[in-house]
mmCIF file of C-alpha atoms and ligand atoms in Angstrom:
data_model
loop_
_atom_site.group_PDB
_atom_site.id
_atom_site.type_symbol
_atom_site.label_atom_id
_atom_site.label_comp_id
_atom_site.label_asym_id
_atom_site.label_seq_id
_atom_site.Cartn_x
_atom_site.Cartn_y
_atom_site.Cartn_z
ATOM 1 C CA MET A 194 -2.302 -15.819 42.337
ATOM 2 C CA GLU A 195 -3.114 -12.668 40.016
ATOM 3 C CA ALA A 196 0.090 -14.433 37.797
ATOM 4 C CA ARG A 197 -1.421 -17.938 37.751
ATOM 5 C CA ALA A 198 -5.172 -16.486 36.899
ATOM 6 C CA ARG A 199 -3.700 -14.616 33.935
ATOM 7 C CA SER A 200 -1.383 -17.128 32.452
ATOM 8 C CA ASP A 201 -4.699 -19.393 31.798
ATOM 9 C CA ARG A 202 -5.677 -16.484 29.356
ATOM 10 C CA PRO A 203 -5.235 -16.368 25.906
ATOM 11 C CA LEU A 204 -2.050 -14.439 25.030
ATOM 12 C CA VAL A 205 -2.123 -11.872 22.147
ATOM 13 C CA LEU A 206 1.416 -10.569 20.665
ATOM 14 C CA VAL A 207 0.833 -6.896 19.306
ATOM 15 C CA ASP A 208 3.668 -4.569 17.426
ATOM 16 C CA ALA A 209 4.258 -1.690 19.833
ATOM 17 C CA ALA A 210 4.038 0.558 17.232
ATOM 18 C CA ILE A 211 0.314 0.054 16.645
ATOM 19 C CA PRO A 212 -1.723 2.370 18.856
ATOM 20 C CA ASP A 213 -2.693 1.498 22.042
ATOM 21 C CA GLY A 214 -6.195 2.552 22.605
ATOM 22 C CA PRO A 215 -8.341 0.355 20.344
ATOM 23 C CA LEU A 216 -6.514 -2.812 22.045
ATOM 24 C CA THR A 217 -8.478 -2.203 24.860
ATOM 25 C CA ALA A 218 -11.178 -4.070 23.262
ATOM 26 C CA LEU A 219 -9.119 -7.230 24.321
ATOM 27 C CA ASP A 220 -9.518 -6.527 28.084
ATOM 28 C CA GLY A 221 -10.750 -9.429 29.941
ATOM 29 C CA LEU A 222 -10.567 -11.922 26.757
ATOM 30 C CA ALA A 223 -6.822 -11.820 26.491
ATOM 31 C CA ASP A 224 -3.455 -11.043 27.830
ATOM 32 C CA VAL A 225 -1.428 -8.515 25.469
ATOM 33 C CA ALA A 226 2.303 -8.530 25.114
ATOM 34 C CA ARG A 227 3.894 -5.829 23.018
ATOM 35 C CA PHE A 228 7.016 -6.386 20.782
ATOM 36 C CA ALA A 229 9.267 -3.502 19.839
ATOM 37 C CA ASP A 230 11.250 -5.121 17.221
ATOM 38 C CA ALA A 231 12.006 -8.733 15.775
ATOM 39 C CA GLU A 232 14.737 -9.342 18.469
ATOM 40 C CA GLU A 233 11.696 -8.715 21.285
ATOM 41 C CA LEU A 234 9.344 -11.064 19.371
ATOM 42 C CA GLU A 235 11.428 -13.926 18.966
ATOM 43 C CA ARG A 236 11.929 -13.570 22.484
ATOM 44 C CA LEU A 237 8.202 -13.547 23.539
ATOM 45 C CA ILE A 238 7.768 -16.632 20.670
ATOM 46 C CA ALA A 239 10.651 -18.417 22.615
ATOM 47 C CA GLU A 240 9.300 -17.911 26.034
ATOM 48 C CA ARG A 241 5.514 -18.130 25.338
ATOM 49 C CA GLY A 242 4.969 -19.231 22.076
ATOM 50 C CA PRO A 243 2.762 -22.373 22.867
ATOM 51 C CA ARG A 244 0.308 -20.028 24.523
ATOM 52 C CA VAL A 245 0.110 -17.318 21.705
ATOM 53 C CA ARG A 246 -3.232 -17.491 20.179
ATOM 54 C CA GLY A 247 -3.296 -13.911 18.220
ATOM 55 C CA LEU A 248 -0.726 -11.835 16.399
ATOM 56 C CA GLY A 249 -0.862 -8.256 15.470
ATOM 57 C CA VAL A 250 1.801 -7.558 12.738
ATOM 58 C CA GLN A 251 3.101 -4.499 10.711
ATOM 59 C CA LEU A 252 3.647 -4.826 7.182
ATOM 60 C CA THR A 253 7.415 -5.383 7.828
ATOM 61 C CA THR A 254 7.199 -8.547 9.942
ATOM 62 C CA ALA A 255 7.462 -11.282 7.285
ATOM 63 C CA VAL A 256 4.855 -14.344 8.966
ATOM 64 C CA ASP A 257 6.104 -17.115 7.006
ATOM 65 C CA GLU A 258 6.006 -21.003 7.578
ATOM 66 C CA ALA A 259 8.834 -20.991 10.207
ATOM 67 C CA LEU A 260 7.479 -18.443 12.378
ATOM 68 C CA LEU A 261 3.951 -20.191 12.099
ATOM 69 C CA ALA A 262 5.364 -23.414 13.394
ATOM 70 C CA ARG A 263 6.515 -22.053 16.612
ATOM 71 C CA LEU A 264 2.781 -20.924 17.214
ATOM 72 C CA PRO A 265 0.844 -24.026 17.596
ATOM 73 C CA ALA A 266 -1.845 -22.662 19.470
ATOM 74 C CA LEU A 267 -2.147 -19.379 16.863
ATOM 75 C CA GLU A 268 -5.768 -18.877 15.517
ATOM 76 C CA ILE A 269 -5.183 -15.356 13.916
ATOM 77 C CA VAL A 270 -2.951 -13.334 12.280
ATOM 78 C CA ALA A 271 -4.046 -9.512 12.277
ATOM 79 C CA ASP A 272 -1.981 -7.353 9.650
ATOM 80 C CA TYR A 273 -1.863 -3.648 10.275
ATOM 81 C CA ALA A 274 -1.904 -3.045 6.910
ATOM 82 C CA VAL A 275 -4.330 -3.353 3.849
ATOM 83 C CA GLY A 276 -1.584 -4.975 1.712
ATOM 84 C CA TYR A 277 -0.813 -8.616 3.011
ATOM 85 C CA ASP A 278 1.981 -10.231 1.012
ATOM 86 C CA ASN A 279 4.286 -10.205 4.092
ATOM 87 C CA VAL A 280 1.951 -13.362 5.223
ATOM 88 C CA ASP A 281 2.264 -16.667 3.674
ATOM 89 C CA LEU A 282 -1.352 -17.400 3.211
ATOM 90 C CA PRO A 283 -1.155 -20.765 2.003
ATOM 91 C CA ALA A 284 1.220 -21.622 5.029
ATOM 92 C CA ALA A 285 -1.761 -19.757 7.348
ATOM 93 C CA ALA A 286 -4.736 -21.316 5.703
ATOM 94 C CA ARG A 287 -2.926 -25.143 6.194
ATOM 95 C CA ARG A 288 -2.509 -24.558 10.029
ATOM 96 C CA GLY A 289 -6.261 -22.925 10.360
ATOM 97 C CA VAL A 290 -5.206 -19.793 11.154
ATOM 98 C CA ALA A 291 -7.328 -16.807 9.935
ATOM 99 C CA VAL A 292 -5.729 -13.712 8.433
ATOM 100 C CA THR A 293 -7.400 -10.387 8.402
ATOM 101 C CA HIS A 294 -6.486 -7.013 7.031
ATOM 102 C CA THR A 295 -7.429 -3.237 7.425
ATOM 103 C CA PRO A 296 -9.534 -2.221 4.247
ATOM 104 C CA ASP A 297 -11.886 0.882 3.717
ATOM 105 C CA VAL A 298 -10.238 2.873 6.741
ATOM 106 C CA LEU A 299 -7.359 3.740 4.925
ATOM 107 C CA THR A 300 -8.492 4.282 1.314
ATOM 108 C CA ASP A 301 -9.183 8.029 1.302
ATOM 109 C CA ALA A 302 -5.913 8.762 2.915
ATOM 110 C CA THR A 303 -4.233 6.776 0.582
ATOM 111 C CA ALA A 304 -6.364 8.060 -2.756
ATOM 112 C CA ASP A 305 -5.282 11.506 -1.284
ATOM 113 C CA LEU A 306 -1.831 10.927 -0.825
ATOM 114 C CA THR A 307 -1.970 9.151 -4.561
ATOM 115 C CA TRP A 308 -3.173 12.538 -5.861
ATOM 116 C CA ALA A 309 -0.456 14.156 -4.169
ATOM 117 C CA LEU A 310 2.011 12.079 -5.931
ATOM 118 C CA ILE A 311 0.357 12.747 -9.430
ATOM 119 C CA LEU A 312 0.409 16.494 -9.071
ATOM 120 C CA ALA A 313 3.653 16.859 -7.580
ATOM 121 C CA VAL A 314 5.117 15.240 -10.049
ATOM 122 C CA ALA A 315 2.759 17.093 -13.101
ATOM 123 C CA ARG A 316 3.531 20.285 -11.281
ATOM 124 C CA ARG A 317 7.223 19.547 -10.565
ATOM 125 C CA LEU A 318 6.368 20.488 -7.085
ATOM 126 C CA LEU A 319 9.788 19.475 -5.537
ATOM 127 C CA GLU A 320 11.975 21.363 -8.230
ATOM 128 C CA ALA A 321 9.937 24.311 -7.904
ATOM 129 C CA ASP A 322 10.086 24.269 -4.145
ATOM 130 C CA ARG A 323 13.908 24.017 -4.118
ATOM 131 C CA LEU A 324 14.084 27.207 -6.421
ATOM 132 C CA ALA A 325 11.915 28.667 -4.094
ATOM 133 C CA ARG A 326 13.897 28.111 -1.169
ATOM 134 C CA SER A 327 17.526 28.636 -3.418
ATOM 135 C CA GLY A 328 17.933 32.691 -2.802
ATOM 136 C CA GLN A 329 18.312 31.965 -6.729
ATOM 137 C CA TRP A 330 14.754 32.724 -8.039
ATOM 138 C CA ALA A 331 14.862 35.489 -10.195
ATOM 139 C CA GLY A 332 10.905 36.138 -10.241
ATOM 140 C CA TRP A 333 8.164 34.988 -12.470
ATOM 141 C CA HIS A 334 9.114 33.990 -15.507
ATOM 142 C CA PRO A 335 6.541 32.861 -18.791
ATOM 143 C CA ARG A 336 9.071 29.391 -19.509
ATOM 144 C CA GLN A 337 9.838 28.797 -15.728
ATOM 145 C CA LEU A 338 9.045 25.375 -14.450
ATOM 146 C CA LEU A 339 6.148 24.612 -16.922
ATOM 147 C CA GLY A 340 4.373 21.313 -16.036
ATOM 148 C CA ARG A 341 1.901 19.305 -17.329
ATOM 149 C CA GLU A 342 -1.768 19.859 -17.593
ATOM 150 C CA LEU A 343 -3.884 17.182 -16.240
ATOM 151 C CA THR A 344 -7.689 18.591 -17.086
ATOM 152 C CA GLY A 345 -8.892 16.550 -20.136
ATOM 153 C CA GLY A 346 -6.253 13.462 -19.882
ATOM 154 C CA THR A 347 -6.264 10.274 -19.379
ATOM 155 C CA LEU A 348 -6.207 8.572 -15.855
ATOM 156 C CA ALA A 349 -5.289 4.542 -16.198
ATOM 157 C CA ILE A 350 -6.232 3.068 -12.911
ATOM 158 C CA LEU A 351 -4.382 -0.635 -12.500
ATOM 159 C CA GLY A 352 -6.366 -2.488 -10.351
ATOM 160 C CA LEU A 353 -10.116 -1.283 -9.542
ATOM 161 C CA GLY A 354 -10.516 -2.289 -5.870
ATOM 162 C CA ARG A 355 -11.255 0.568 -3.148
ATOM 163 C CA ILE A 356 -8.543 2.258 -3.252
ATOM 164 C CA GLY A 357 -8.420 2.269 -7.384
ATOM 165 C CA GLU A 358 -11.736 3.605 -7.074
ATOM 166 C CA ALA A 359 -10.918 6.476 -4.739
ATOM 167 C CA VAL A 360 -8.560 7.597 -6.983
ATOM 168 C CA ALA A 361 -10.516 7.546 -9.991
ATOM 169 C CA ARG A 362 -13.681 9.562 -8.222
ATOM 170 C CA ARG A 363 -10.842 12.236 -7.707
ATOM 171 C CA GLY A 364 -9.607 11.967 -11.243
ATOM 172 C CA ARG A 365 -13.182 12.684 -12.278
ATOM 173 C CA ALA A 366 -13.138 15.831 -9.972
ATOM 174 C CA PHE A 367 -9.985 16.779 -11.998
ATOM 175 C CA GLY A 368 -11.470 16.447 -15.235
ATOM 176 C CA MET A 369 -10.065 13.316 -16.655
ATOM 177 C CA ARG A 370 -11.502 10.442 -17.973
ATOM 178 C CA VAL A 371 -10.717 7.149 -16.677
ATOM 179 C CA VAL A 372 -9.555 4.023 -17.845
ATOM 180 C CA TYR A 373 -8.953 0.751 -15.840
ATOM 181 C CA TRP A 374 -7.399 -2.913 -16.030
ATOM 182 C CA SER A 375 -8.550 -5.155 -13.440
ATOM 183 C CA ARG A 376 -9.399 -8.691 -12.763
ATOM 184 C CA SER A 377 -13.176 -8.046 -12.362
ATOM 185 C CA ALA A 378 -15.084 -5.755 -14.199
ATOM 186 C CA ARG A 379 -17.338 -3.077 -12.267
ATOM 187 C CA PRO A 380 -20.094 -2.132 -14.932
ATOM 188 C CA ALA A 381 -22.153 0.002 -12.033
ATOM 189 C CA LEU A 382 -18.934 2.206 -11.521
ATOM 190 C CA GLU A 383 -18.230 2.429 -15.604
ATOM 191 C CA ARG A 384 -21.268 3.658 -15.773
ATOM 192 C CA GLU A 385 -21.007 6.017 -12.986
ATOM 193 C CA LEU A 386 -17.518 7.637 -13.748
ATOM 194 C CA GLU A 387 -17.926 6.765 -17.533
ATOM 195 C CA ALA A 388 -15.196 4.509 -17.355
ATOM 196 C CA ARG A 389 -13.669 2.003 -19.575
ATOM 197 C CA ARG A 390 -12.110 -1.348 -18.836
ATOM 198 C CA LEU A 391 -9.189 -1.722 -21.097
ATOM 199 C CA GLU A 392 -6.264 -4.521 -21.857
ATOM 200 C CA LEU A 393 -3.143 -3.842 -19.754
ATOM 201 C CA ARG A 394 -1.280 -2.737 -23.116
ATOM 202 C CA GLU A 395 -4.372 -0.334 -24.219
ATOM 203 C CA ALA A 396 -4.380 1.524 -20.514
ATOM 204 C CA LEU A 397 -0.934 1.857 -20.802
ATOM 205 C CA GLY A 398 -1.156 3.280 -24.356
ATOM 206 C CA VAL A 399 -3.763 6.108 -23.644
ATOM 207 C CA ALA A 400 -2.777 7.140 -20.118
ATOM 208 C CA ASP A 401 -1.581 10.571 -19.365
ATOM 209 C CA VAL A 402 -1.402 9.078 -15.453
ATOM 210 C CA VAL A 403 -0.732 5.321 -14.489
ATOM 211 C CA SER A 404 -2.017 4.671 -11.297
ATOM 212 C CA ILE A 405 -1.055 1.504 -9.462
ATOM 213 C CA HIS A 406 -3.604 -0.310 -6.970
ATOM 214 C CA LEU A 407 -3.131 -3.711 -7.231
ATOM 215 C CA PRO A 408 -1.942 -6.523 -4.463
ATOM 216 C CA LEU A 409 1.538 -7.895 -4.688
ATOM 217 C CA THR A 410 1.327 -11.504 -6.226
ATOM 218 C CA ASP A 411 3.167 -14.016 -8.367
ATOM 219 C CA GLU A 412 1.123 -12.460 -11.276
ATOM 220 C CA THR A 413 1.702 -8.835 -10.288
ATOM 221 C CA ARG A 414 5.737 -8.764 -9.494
ATOM 222 C CA HIS A 415 7.183 -6.798 -12.048
ATOM 223 C CA LEU A 416 4.357 -6.147 -13.936
ATOM 224 C CA LEU A 417 5.573 -2.943 -15.042
ATOM 225 C CA ASP A 418 8.386 -3.941 -16.613
ATOM 226 C CA ALA A 419 10.684 -2.796 -19.404
ATOM 227 C CA GLN A 420 8.013 -3.808 -22.481
ATOM 228 C CA ARG A 421 4.908 -2.405 -20.535
ATOM 229 C CA LEU A 422 6.828 0.873 -19.599
ATOM 230 C CA ALA A 423 7.482 1.023 -23.292
ATOM 231 C CA HIS A 424 3.963 0.805 -23.798
ATOM 232 C CA MET A 425 3.369 4.208 -22.217
ATOM 233 C CA ARG A 426 3.498 7.454 -23.823
ATOM 234 C CA SER A 427 6.415 9.383 -23.492
ATOM 235 C CA ASP A 428 4.494 12.147 -21.906
ATOM 236 C CA ALA A 429 2.890 10.013 -18.894
ATOM 237 C CA ILE A 430 3.464 9.628 -15.396
ATOM 238 C CA LEU A 431 3.698 6.761 -13.676
ATOM 239 C CA VAL A 432 2.678 6.546 -9.922
ATOM 240 C CA ASN A 433 2.817 3.691 -7.304
ATOM 241 C CA THR A 434 1.011 3.770 -4.145
ATOM 242 C CA ALA A 435 0.605 -0.111 -3.756
ATOM 243 C CA ARG A 436 3.785 -2.097 -3.347
ATOM 244 C CA GLY A 437 7.349 -1.737 -4.936
ATOM 245 C CA PRO A 438 7.772 -4.781 -6.507
ATOM 246 C CA ILE A 439 4.883 -4.394 -9.067
ATOM 247 C CA VAL A 440 7.655 -1.800 -10.722
ATOM 248 C CA ASP A 441 10.917 -3.157 -12.200
ATOM 249 C CA GLU A 442 12.421 0.026 -10.583
ATOM 250 C CA GLU A 443 16.015 -0.961 -13.094
ATOM 251 C CA ALA A 444 13.448 -0.489 -15.625
ATOM 252 C CA LEU A 445 11.860 2.056 -14.741
ATOM 253 C CA ALA A 446 15.457 3.921 -14.262
ATOM 254 C CA ASP A 447 16.374 3.239 -17.779
ATOM 255 C CA ALA A 448 12.731 4.552 -19.244
ATOM 256 C CA LEU A 449 13.003 8.030 -16.975
ATOM 257 C CA GLU A 450 16.704 8.565 -18.256
ATOM 258 C CA GLY A 451 15.617 7.701 -21.706
ATOM 259 C CA GLY A 452 13.064 9.909 -21.895
ATOM 260 C CA GLN A 453 10.690 7.188 -22.436
ATOM 261 C CA LEU A 454 8.523 8.733 -19.707
ATOM 262 C CA LEU A 455 7.878 12.120 -18.024
ATOM 263 C CA GLY A 456 8.248 11.247 -14.492
ATOM 264 C CA ALA A 457 7.158 8.908 -11.768
ATOM 265 C CA GLY A 458 5.822 9.588 -8.526
ATOM 266 C CA LEU A 459 6.394 6.286 -5.936
ATOM 267 C CA ASP A 460 5.547 5.496 -2.700
ATOM 268 C CA VAL A 461 6.539 2.370 -2.270
ATOM 269 C CA HIS A 462 10.117 0.910 -3.642
ATOM 270 C CA GLU A 463 11.346 -2.306 -4.397
ATOM 271 C CA ARG A 464 13.290 -2.934 -1.896
ATOM 272 C CA GLU A 465 12.201 -0.947 1.165
ATOM 273 C CA PRO A 466 14.030 0.649 3.014
ATOM 274 C CA ASP A 467 16.490 0.905 -0.041
ATOM 275 C CA VAL A 468 15.637 3.805 -2.561
ATOM 276 C CA HIS A 469 16.985 2.955 -6.091
ATOM 277 C CA PRO A 470 19.704 5.366 -6.636
ATOM 278 C CA ARG A 471 19.197 6.171 -9.939
ATOM 279 C CA LEU A 472 15.548 6.672 -8.979
ATOM 280 C CA ALA A 473 17.004 8.898 -6.306
ATOM 281 C CA ALA A 474 19.375 11.165 -8.469
ATOM 282 C CA SER A 475 16.370 11.682 -10.916
ATOM 283 C CA PRO A 476 14.471 14.872 -11.567
ATOM 284 C CA ARG A 477 11.701 13.135 -12.815
ATOM 285 C CA THR A 478 10.729 11.513 -9.825
ATOM 286 C CA VAL A 479 8.880 12.504 -6.363
ATOM 287 C CA LEU A 480 9.772 9.498 -3.950
ATOM 288 C CA LEU A 481 8.035 9.355 -0.677
ATOM 289 C CA PRO A 482 9.004 7.019 2.402
ATOM 290 C CA HIS A 483 5.545 4.487 2.279
ATOM 291 C CA VAL A 484 3.337 6.918 3.827
ATOM 292 C CA GLY A 485 -0.015 6.389 1.953
ATOM 293 C CA SER A 486 -2.195 5.713 5.165
ATOM 294 C CA ALA A 487 -0.004 7.965 7.400
ATOM 295 C CA THR A 488 -2.743 10.421 8.751
ATOM 296 C CA VAL A 489 -3.381 10.191 12.229
ATOM 297 C CA ALA A 490 -7.305 9.309 12.159
ATOM 298 C CA THR A 491 -6.172 6.497 9.889
ATOM 299 C CA ARG A 492 -3.650 4.981 11.636
ATOM 300 C CA GLU A 493 -6.313 4.846 14.871
ATOM 301 C CA ARG A 494 -8.779 3.416 12.774
ATOM 302 C CA MET A 495 -6.284 0.908 11.567
ATOM 303 C CA ALA A 496 -5.641 -0.245 15.022
ATOM 304 C CA GLU A 497 -9.354 -0.707 15.846
ATOM 305 C CA VAL A 498 -9.602 -2.964 12.986
ATOM 306 C CA VAL A 499 -6.601 -5.012 14.274
ATOM 307 C CA ALA A 500 -8.338 -4.784 17.893
ATOM 308 C CA ARG A 501 -11.762 -6.121 16.438
ATOM 309 C CA ASN A 502 -10.579 -8.977 14.313
ATOM 310 C CA LEU A 503 -8.144 -10.253 17.150
ATOM 311 C CA ARG A 504 -11.459 -10.151 19.313
ATOM 312 C CA ALA A 505 -13.798 -11.912 17.462
ATOM 313 C CA VAL A 506 -11.226 -14.678 16.155
ATOM 314 C CA ILE A 507 -10.052 -15.359 20.095
ATOM 315 C CA GLY A 508 -13.807 -15.239 21.166
ATOM 316 C CA GLY A 509 -14.787 -17.760 18.822
ATOM 317 C CA GLU A 510 -16.284 -15.392 16.377
ATOM 318 C CA PRO A 511 -15.354 -15.081 12.521
ATOM 319 C CA PRO A 512 -13.228 -12.216 11.579
ATOM 320 C CA PRO A 513 -14.841 -9.306 10.339
ATOM 321 C CA ASP A 514 -12.136 -8.572 8.140
ATOM 322 C CA PRO A 515 -10.818 -11.492 6.462
ATOM 323 C CA VAL A 516 -8.082 -11.364 3.424
ATOM 324 C CA PRO A 517 -9.906 -11.937 0.282
ATOM 325 C CA GLY A 518 -9.656 -15.408 -1.120
ATOM 326 C CA PRO A 519 -7.691 -16.580 -3.789
ATOM 327 C CA GLY A 520 -9.400 -16.376 -6.795
HETATM 328 C C1 LIG B 48 0.030 -0.083 3.064
HETATM 329 O O1 LIG B 48 0.911 -0.141 2.477
HETATM 330 C C2 LIG B 48 -0.682 -1.230 3.643
HETATM 331 O O2 LIG B 48 -0.967 -2.148 2.668
HETATM 332 O O3 LIG B 48 -1.881 -0.688 4.637
HETATM 333 C C1 LIG B 49 -6.908 -3.002 -1.653
HETATM 334 O O1 LIG B 49 -6.061 -3.003 -2.531
HETATM 335 C C2 LIG B 49 -8.074 -2.012 -1.989
HETATM 336 O O2 LIG B 49 -8.340 -1.091 -3.284
HETATM 337 O O3 LIG B 49 -8.837 -1.744 -0.752
#
């Protein structure tokens, strides 16, 4: 009997890796089924697809036309990420399915990680760590592991959204000038940070550090290709904590090997979880396994955002955190 009553309630499928606690927001409103992997998701859809009203997914789950077609009652896809390139937005829009993401709550964590990469590349942290552990360190030396000074240099932000802004603010605290290339001008922020908006080529040409904070779209895929990388200074650092395919990794490996760039710090990769072998072999790179938002507090807050969006839409309200529209 209980089973019958429960089966009338909306069903929400949520990736099992998303923290539990916040999902209690759905208590009494919807049944929640968790899936640990693609196979379990597949089985849930095969058994209960027509009943599914909400979907909470990680950025590694592709939500495409084929998946949406099997969920005719779906009302919302709640992405556990700020970047939502894993969701086919036009297909969702055609079906009237809301798509939400987790902005704001991960901004500081991601900006901190971006700065960890900038500093690690500039000051050769990985090489230094290896030497300190190697048993080969012969003691202080005036020319040992000389890095690159950042104070007084120029930081170019590609994409001045929330995360780009937070990285720029930290850059000011490090005594850097800020320039940016972005779809929208941010005049108030320009005044506050004494920042200048430049064309892409110009921003690349003046920067000591170039940091990418753009969404992945058809326009930004391979934005940093061989030609654009060639506009960067040979003593500059490229950092990417946004999405891997924005950088042409083959071209970046060539640029690093050819001495066209000082170094690169990458949290994201073109073909995750594969890491480009030439970038992995390079002493000029610091490579991380997509951990920009990976703090305990942020991952918990991201789950709260997923839960509040599922709750709103299943309860007939507009979602608080819809992905930005086109335009
Ligand atoms: C992580 O990459 C995110 O988009 O949240
Ligand atoms: C999204 O890209 C953001 O900066 O919040």
